[in-house]
Coordinates of C-alpha atoms and ligand atoms in Angstrom, one line a residue:
M1 CA 21.9 -93.5 -133.8
Y2 CA 19.5 -93.6 -135.9
G3 CA 16.9 -95.8 -137.9
N4 CA 19.5 -97.8 -139.6
D5 CA 22.9 -97.4 -137.8
F6 CA 23.2 -100.9 -137.1
G7 CA 23.7 -101.9 -140.6
E8 CA 26.0 -101.0 -143.2
P9 CA 24.9 -97.1 -144.5
L10 CA 25.4 -96.4 -148.5
N11 CA 26.8 -92.9 -148.5
A12 CA 25.7 -90.9 -151.2
A13 CA 28.5 -88.8 -151.8
E14 CA 30.5 -92.1 -152.6
T15 CA 27.4 -94.0 -154.6
S16 CA 26.2 -91.6 -157.3
D17 CA 27.0 -93.7 -160.1
Y18 CA 25.7 -96.9 -159.3
T19 CA 22.3 -96.9 -159.7
D20 CA 21.0 -100.2 -158.9
V21 CA 23.4 -100.5 -155.9
V22 CA 21.6 -97.7 -154.8
Q23 CA 18.0 -98.6 -155.8
E24 CA 18.4 -102.1 -154.4
Y25 CA 19.8 -100.5 -150.7
F26 CA 17.5 -98.0 -150.7
D27 CA 14.3 -100.5 -151.4
G28 CA 15.8 -103.1 -148.9
L29 CA 15.4 -100.6 -145.8
I30 CA 12.1 -99.2 -147.1
G31 CA 10.5 -102.5 -147.4
A32 CA 12.6 -103.2 -143.4
D33 CA 10.2 -100.5 -142.8
K34 CA 13.5 -98.2 -142.1
R35 CA 13.7 -95.1 -142.0
I36 CA 16.1 -93.2 -144.5
E37 CA 18.7 -90.7 -143.3
P38 CA 20.0 -87.6 -144.8
R39 CA 23.3 -89.5 -145.8
D40 CA 21.7 -92.4 -147.7
A41 CA 21.5 -92.4 -151.4
M42 CA 18.2 -92.4 -152.5
P43 CA 16.7 -92.1 -155.6
E44 CA 16.2 -89.0 -157.2
G45 CA 12.5 -89.2 -157.7
Y46 CA 11.9 -90.0 -153.8
R47 CA 13.7 -87.0 -152.9
K48 CA 12.0 -84.4 -155.2
T49 CA 9.0 -85.7 -154.3
L50 CA 10.0 -85.2 -150.0
I51 CA 11.0 -81.3 -151.1
R52 CA 7.7 -81.0 -152.7
Q53 CA 5.9 -82.4 -150.0
I54 CA 7.6 -81.2 -146.7
A55 CA 8.0 -77.5 -148.6
Q56 CA 4.4 -77.5 -149.3
H57 CA 4.0 -78.2 -145.6
A58 CA 6.3 -75.8 -144.5
H59 CA 4.9 -73.1 -146.1
S60 CA 1.4 -74.2 -144.6
E61 CA 2.6 -73.5 -141.5
I62 CA 4.2 -70.2 -142.1
I63 CA 0.8 -68.7 -144.1
G64 CA -1.3 -70.3 -141.6
M65 CA -0.5 -67.6 -139.4
Q66 CA -2.1 -64.9 -140.9
P67 CA -5.6 -66.4 -140.3
E68 CA -5.3 -66.4 -137.4
A69 CA -2.7 -63.4 -136.3
N70 CA -6.1 -61.2 -138.2
W71 CA -7.1 -62.2 -134.6
I72 CA -4.9 -61.6 -131.5
S73 CA -5.6 -57.9 -131.4
R74 CA -9.5 -58.5 -131.4
A75 CA -9.4 -61.7 -129.0
P76 CA -11.7 -61.4 -126.7
S77 CA -9.3 -61.4 -123.3
L78 CA -5.9 -60.8 -122.0
R79 CA -6.2 -64.9 -121.8
R80 CA -7.3 -65.5 -125.1
K81 CA -5.1 -63.4 -126.8
A82 CA -2.2 -65.1 -124.7
I83 CA -3.0 -68.5 -126.0
L84 CA -4.0 -67.6 -129.3
M85 CA 0.0 -65.5 -129.3
A86 CA 1.7 -68.5 -128.3
K87 CA -0.4 -71.4 -131.1
V88 CA 0.7 -68.6 -133.8
Q89 CA 4.3 -68.5 -132.5
D90 CA 4.1 -72.4 -132.5
E91 CA 2.7 -72.5 -136.2
A92 CA 6.4 -70.4 -137.2
G93 CA 8.3 -73.0 -135.1
H94 CA 6.8 -75.9 -137.3
G95 CA 7.8 -73.6 -140.4
L96 CA 11.1 -74.0 -139.0
Y97 CA 11.5 -77.4 -138.3
L98 CA 9.7 -78.4 -141.3
Y99 CA 12.2 -75.9 -143.5
S100 CA 15.1 -77.1 -141.6
A101 CA 13.9 -80.9 -142.4
A102 CA 13.8 -80.0 -146.3
E103 CA 17.2 -78.6 -146.1
T104 CA 18.8 -82.1 -145.5
L105 CA 17.6 -83.0 -148.4
G106 CA 20.1 -80.5 -150.0
V107 CA 17.9 -77.8 -151.1
D108 CA 18.4 -74.3 -150.0
R109 CA 15.6 -72.6 -147.5
E110 CA 15.8 -69.4 -149.7
E111 CA 15.0 -71.3 -152.9
L112 CA 12.2 -72.3 -151.4
L113 CA 10.5 -69.3 -150.2
D114 CA 11.6 -67.8 -153.6
K115 CA 9.2 -70.5 -155.1
L116 CA 6.3 -70.2 -152.5
H117 CA 6.6 -66.1 -153.6
N118 CA 6.4 -66.7 -157.0
G119 CA 3.7 -69.0 -157.2
Q120 CA 6.1 -72.5 -157.9
Q121 CA 5.0 -74.1 -154.9
K122 CA 2.0 -74.6 -153.1
Y123 CA 0.6 -74.2 -149.7
S124 CA -2.3 -75.8 -148.2
S125 CA -6.0 -74.8 -149.9
I126 CA -7.4 -74.3 -146.6
F127 CA -5.2 -70.9 -145.9
N128 CA -6.7 -69.0 -149.1
Y129 CA -10.5 -68.5 -146.8
P130 CA -10.9 -65.4 -144.1
T131 CA -11.6 -65.7 -141.0
L132 CA -14.5 -63.1 -140.3
T133 CA -15.3 -63.8 -136.7
W134 CA -13.5 -64.4 -133.3
A135 CA -15.6 -67.9 -133.2
D136 CA -13.2 -68.6 -136.9
A137 CA -10.4 -68.8 -134.5
G138 CA -12.3 -71.8 -132.9
A139 CA -13.2 -73.5 -136.1
I140 CA -9.6 -73.2 -137.5
G141 CA -8.1 -74.9 -134.0
W142 CA -11.1 -77.5 -134.2
L143 CA -11.5 -78.3 -137.2
V144 CA -7.7 -77.2 -139.5
D145 CA -5.9 -78.0 -136.8
G146 CA -8.2 -81.8 -136.6
A147 CA -8.0 -82.3 -139.8
A148 CA -4.1 -81.7 -139.7
I149 CA -3.1 -83.6 -136.7
M150 CA -5.6 -86.5 -138.9
N151 CA -2.9 -86.0 -141.9
Q152 CA 0.3 -86.0 -139.8
V153 CA 0.2 -89.1 -137.2
P154 CA 1.2 -91.0 -139.6
L155 CA 3.7 -88.8 -141.1
C156 CA 5.6 -89.7 -137.5
R157 CA 6.2 -93.0 -139.2
C158 CA 7.4 -91.7 -142.5
S159 CA 9.9 -93.3 -144.2
Y160 CA 12.0 -90.4 -144.1
G161 CA 14.0 -89.9 -140.8
P162 CA 14.2 -86.4 -140.5
Y163 CA 10.7 -85.2 -141.3
A164 CA 9.5 -88.2 -138.9
R165 CA 11.1 -87.3 -136.4
A166 CA 9.6 -83.1 -136.7
M167 CA 6.3 -84.5 -136.6
I168 CA 6.4 -85.9 -133.3
R169 CA 6.6 -82.7 -131.7
V170 CA 4.4 -80.5 -134.0
C171 CA 1.9 -83.1 -133.7
K172 CA 1.8 -82.7 -129.7
E173 CA 1.1 -78.9 -130.9
E174 CA -1.2 -79.5 -133.1
S175 CA -3.1 -81.5 -130.6
F176 CA -3.0 -79.0 -128.3
H177 CA -4.5 -76.0 -131.0
Q178 CA -7.3 -79.2 -131.7
R179 CA -8.4 -78.7 -128.2
Q180 CA -8.3 -74.5 -127.6
G181 CA -10.3 -74.9 -130.7
F182 CA -12.6 -76.6 -129.3
E183 CA -12.7 -74.3 -126.0
I184 CA -13.2 -71.9 -128.0
L185 CA -16.4 -73.1 -129.6
W186 CA -17.1 -74.7 -126.5
T187 CA -17.5 -71.8 -124.7
L188 CA -19.4 -69.8 -128.0
S189 CA -21.6 -72.6 -128.0
N190 CA -22.7 -72.8 -124.5
G191 CA -22.9 -69.0 -124.5
T192 CA -25.8 -66.2 -125.7
E193 CA -27.8 -66.8 -128.3
A194 CA -25.9 -64.5 -131.1
Q195 CA -22.7 -66.5 -129.4
K196 CA -23.7 -69.6 -130.4
A197 CA -24.8 -68.2 -133.9
M198 CA -21.4 -67.0 -134.2
A199 CA -20.0 -70.4 -133.5
Q200 CA -22.5 -72.2 -136.1
D201 CA -21.7 -69.8 -138.8
A202 CA -18.1 -70.5 -138.4
A203 CA -18.7 -74.2 -138.5
N204 CA -20.6 -73.9 -141.5
R205 CA -17.9 -72.1 -143.5
W206 CA -14.9 -74.1 -142.6
W207 CA -16.3 -77.6 -142.8
W208 CA -16.0 -78.3 -146.5
P209 CA -13.0 -76.6 -146.6
S210 CA -11.7 -78.6 -144.3
L211 CA -12.5 -81.8 -146.0
M212 CA -11.2 -80.1 -148.6
M213 CA -7.6 -79.9 -147.0
F214 CA -6.6 -84.0 -147.5
G215 CA -6.5 -83.9 -151.0
P216 CA -8.3 -85.0 -154.1
P217 CA -9.7 -88.2 -154.7
D218 CA -7.7 -91.3 -155.2
T219 CA -10.0 -92.9 -157.8
G220 CA -13.0 -91.4 -160.2
E221 CA -13.4 -87.9 -161.7
A222 CA -12.3 -85.4 -159.5
A223 CA -8.6 -87.3 -158.7
A224 CA -5.4 -85.7 -159.5
P225 CA -4.2 -86.9 -162.9
G226 CA -1.4 -89.0 -162.4
G227 CA -2.0 -88.6 -158.5
H228 CA 0.9 -89.0 -156.1
T229 CA -0.6 -91.3 -153.7
E230 CA 0.0 -94.9 -154.4
Q231 CA 4.4 -94.4 -155.6
N232 CA 4.5 -91.9 -151.9
M233 CA 2.9 -95.1 -150.1
A234 CA 5.3 -97.7 -151.9
W235 CA 8.1 -95.4 -150.3
G236 CA 6.4 -95.6 -147.0
I237 CA 5.9 -91.2 -147.3
K238 CA 2.1 -91.8 -146.8
R239 CA 0.3 -94.7 -145.0
F240 CA -2.9 -93.9 -145.8
S241 CA -4.6 -92.8 -149.0
N242 CA -6.1 -89.4 -148.8
D243 CA -9.5 -90.6 -148.7
D244 CA -9.2 -92.8 -146.2
L245 CA -7.7 -90.2 -143.9
R246 CA -10.8 -88.0 -145.2
Q247 CA -13.2 -90.5 -143.6
K248 CA -11.3 -90.8 -140.3
F249 CA -11.4 -87.1 -140.1
V250 CA -15.6 -87.1 -140.4
D251 CA -15.8 -89.9 -138.1
M252 CA -13.6 -88.2 -135.0
T253 CA -15.6 -85.0 -136.1
V254 CA -19.1 -85.9 -136.4
P255 CA -19.5 -86.8 -132.3
Q256 CA -17.5 -83.8 -131.3
A257 CA -19.7 -81.2 -133.5
Q258 CA -23.2 -83.2 -131.2
K259 CA -21.0 -82.3 -128.3
L260 CA -20.8 -79.1 -129.0
G261 CA -24.3 -78.5 -130.1
L262 CA -23.4 -77.8 -133.8
T263 CA -24.6 -78.7 -137.2
L264 CA -22.5 -79.7 -139.7
P265 CA -23.9 -78.3 -143.2
D266 CA -24.5 -81.6 -144.7
P267 CA -27.7 -82.7 -145.3
D268 CA -26.2 -86.2 -146.4
L269 CA -24.2 -87.0 -143.0
A270 CA -25.5 -90.4 -141.7
W271 CA -24.0 -93.2 -139.5
N272 CA -23.8 -96.3 -141.7
E273 CA -24.4 -99.4 -139.8
E274 CA -22.9 -101.2 -142.1
R275 CA -19.6 -99.6 -143.2
G276 CA -19.5 -98.4 -139.3
H277 CA -18.6 -95.2 -140.7
W278 CA -20.6 -91.5 -141.5
D279 CA -21.9 -91.4 -145.2
F280 CA -21.0 -87.6 -146.0
G281 CA -22.0 -85.9 -149.7
P282 CA -20.2 -85.3 -152.3
I283 CA -17.6 -82.4 -152.1
D284 CA -17.5 -79.3 -154.5
W285 CA -14.3 -80.1 -156.2
D286 CA -14.5 -77.7 -158.6
E287 CA -13.8 -75.1 -155.7
F288 CA -10.9 -77.0 -154.4
W289 CA -9.1 -77.1 -157.9
R290 CA -10.2 -73.4 -158.6
V291 CA -8.8 -72.3 -155.1
L292 CA -5.4 -74.5 -155.8
K293 CA -4.6 -72.5 -159.5
G294 CA -5.1 -69.1 -157.1
D295 CA -8.6 -68.1 -157.2
G296 CA -9.7 -68.5 -153.8
P297 CA -11.3 -65.2 -151.8
C298 CA -7.3 -64.6 -149.8
N299 CA -5.2 -66.5 -151.9
E300 CA -3.5 -63.1 -153.7
Q301 CA -4.0 -61.6 -149.9
R302 CA -2.2 -64.2 -148.5
I303 CA 0.9 -64.3 -150.9
T304 CA 0.9 -60.4 -151.0
H305 CA 1.2 -60.2 -146.9
R306 CA 4.3 -63.0 -147.0
R307 CA 6.7 -61.2 -149.7
T308 CA 5.9 -58.2 -147.6
A309 CA 6.8 -59.5 -144.7
H310 CA 9.8 -61.0 -146.2
E311 CA 10.8 -57.9 -148.1
D312 CA 10.6 -56.1 -144.5
G313 CA 12.3 -59.0 -142.6
A314 CA 15.5 -58.6 -145.2
W315 CA 17.5 -56.4 -142.6
V316 CA 16.8 -59.1 -140.0
R317 CA 18.6 -61.9 -142.2
E318 CA 21.2 -59.4 -143.4
A319 CA 22.4 -58.5 -139.7
A320 CA 22.4 -61.9 -138.6
N321 CA 24.4 -63.4 -141.5
A322 CA 26.6 -59.9 -140.8
Y323 CA 26.8 -61.7 -136.9
A324 CA 27.4 -64.7 -138.1
A325 CA 30.4 -64.0 -140.6
K326 CA 32.2 -62.2 -137.7
A327 CA 31.9 -64.5 -135.2
A328 CA 33.6 -67.4 -137.3
A329 CA 36.1 -64.3 -138.3
K330 CA 36.6 -64.0 -134.6
Q331 CA 37.0 -68.0 -134.2
E332 CA 39.5 -68.3 -137.3
V333 CA 42.0 -65.8 -135.4
A334 CA 41.6 -67.3 -131.9
Ligands
BYC401 N1 -4.0 -77.6 -150.7 O1 -1.9 -86.8 -155.5 P1 -2.3 -85.3 -154.2 C1 -0.8 -76.7 -141.7 C2 -1.8 -80.7 -154.0 S1 -2.2 -78.0 -142.7 C3 -3.1 -77.1 -151.9 O2 -3.0 -86.0 -153.3 P2 0.1 -85.3 -152.2 C4 -1.7 -76.2 -140.5 C5 -1.2 -81.6 -154.0 O3 0.3 -81.2 -153.3 C6 -1.6 -78.0 -143.7 N2 -2.7 -78.7 -152.4 O4 -0.5 -85.1 -153.9 C7 -2.8 -76.8 -140.0 C8 -0.1 -82.4 -155.5 O5 0.1 -81.0 -156.9 P3 1.7 -81.2 -157.2 C9 -0.6 -78.7 -144.6 C10 -3.4 -79.3 -152.5 O6 1.4 -84.7 -152.2 C11 -3.1 -76.2 -139.2 C12 -2.0 -82.0 -156.0 O7 -3.1 -81.7 -155.4 N3 0.0 -79.8 -144.3 O8 0.3 -77.2 -141.9 O9 0.2 -87.0 -152.2 C13 -2.8 -74.4 -138.5 C14 -2.7 -84.0 -155.7 O10 -2.3 -83.8 -154.5 C15 -3.8 -79.8 -151.2 C16 0.3 -80.9 -145.1 O11 0.9 -80.0 -145.8 C17 -4.2 -79.5 -150.4 N4 -4.9 -79.5 -149.7 O12 -1.3 -85.3 -151.3 C18 -1.1 -74.4 -139.2 C19 1.0 -82.4 -144.9 N5 -4.1 -81.7 -151.3 O13 1.8 -80.9 -155.5 C20 -1.2 -75.0 -140.5 C21 1.4 -83.2 -145.3 C22 -3.5 -81.6 -152.4 O14 1.5 -82.3 -157.5 N6 1.4 -83.3 -146.7 N7 -2.9 -80.8 -153.3 O15 1.6 -79.5 -157.5 C23 0.5 -84.1 -147.3 O16 0.4 -85.1 -146.6 C24 0.0 -84.5 -148.8 O17 0.8 -83.7 -149.2 C25 -1.6 -83.6 -149.1 C26 -1.5 -84.2 -150.4 C27 -2.3 -85.0 -148.1 C28 -1.7 -82.5 -148.4

């Protein structure tokens, strides 16, 4: 039983012509904070927005495997290697749940991958930065997974059922990843001077790109023209604005940095008693938009690697399809 199973579901296939009926039914479910399920009729804008966001999210998960996989062969111990390998596999799993969730909206996974490969769809800006030292594996877990959790926990209450349900497991795993990253940095910060310097350098390089992960501000000069926040909040897809989540992330992370004995690279970072939040300095939005347009340090490398992996894996897809066809033919005979 899912969200609205106790009511009278309005089946998408039976109602395609009756847009006002669809809208009324849909608005009723959203207004009552119920879940929209794949069989439900929904406005085209809602469907397209979800495909855009879920696909971008899925692409981020699989592209996000690259910077960390870079350190599997060089992790400093067998234990570290095993943990990192499991983490990278988790990210592949997240990609699979998310592509499956997108497919419930009537889009084909192959089409989404084509759009990633030809640049029509985005992935998170954060994965266009390089992992230069082992401490970066720690900083990604601590800061990048930390930001991802902040952004994704509210998505467990997203109005679209399959996305919300996928997010529950994703968030549990991200939470483990965040602790794994923190523990790597904890060990380095309590190690030799050189190890501590390595941890500090990683925190310096990953801090600002992590703040950019939440997306452009909702208002002001750096806001995206026609940003999606207002509409997506009305649809129950987004529960908080980009700036609110960014602030929550800063508030959560500053005390953790203090615990680690690391400084964050922002001279304006200061506790604001009146607001009850940490103030932070201006974000370089020009850098953010540059990275989004393809001009980050690793954009070219990430997408080339992804395309090659896809081409190299063609035989696996062909074999799986041939096996499925054979199994289906056998069943027909039986
Ligand atoms: N990178 O109006 P806005 C992870 C785009 S974590 C690239 O605020 P929206 C992982 C945005 O798409 C990362 N593009 O849009 C973690 C839009 O362009 P389009 C993935 C970005 O959708 C650890 C334009 O800027 N997480 O996977 O309301 C290890 C204007 O933005 C970014 C998710 O995807 C960015 N950082 O809000 C491994 C979570 N920010 O599409 C893996 C789900 C903005 O109109 N996604 N843009 O051309 C979301 O919550 C929302 O899509 C965002 C953006 C908060 C990211």
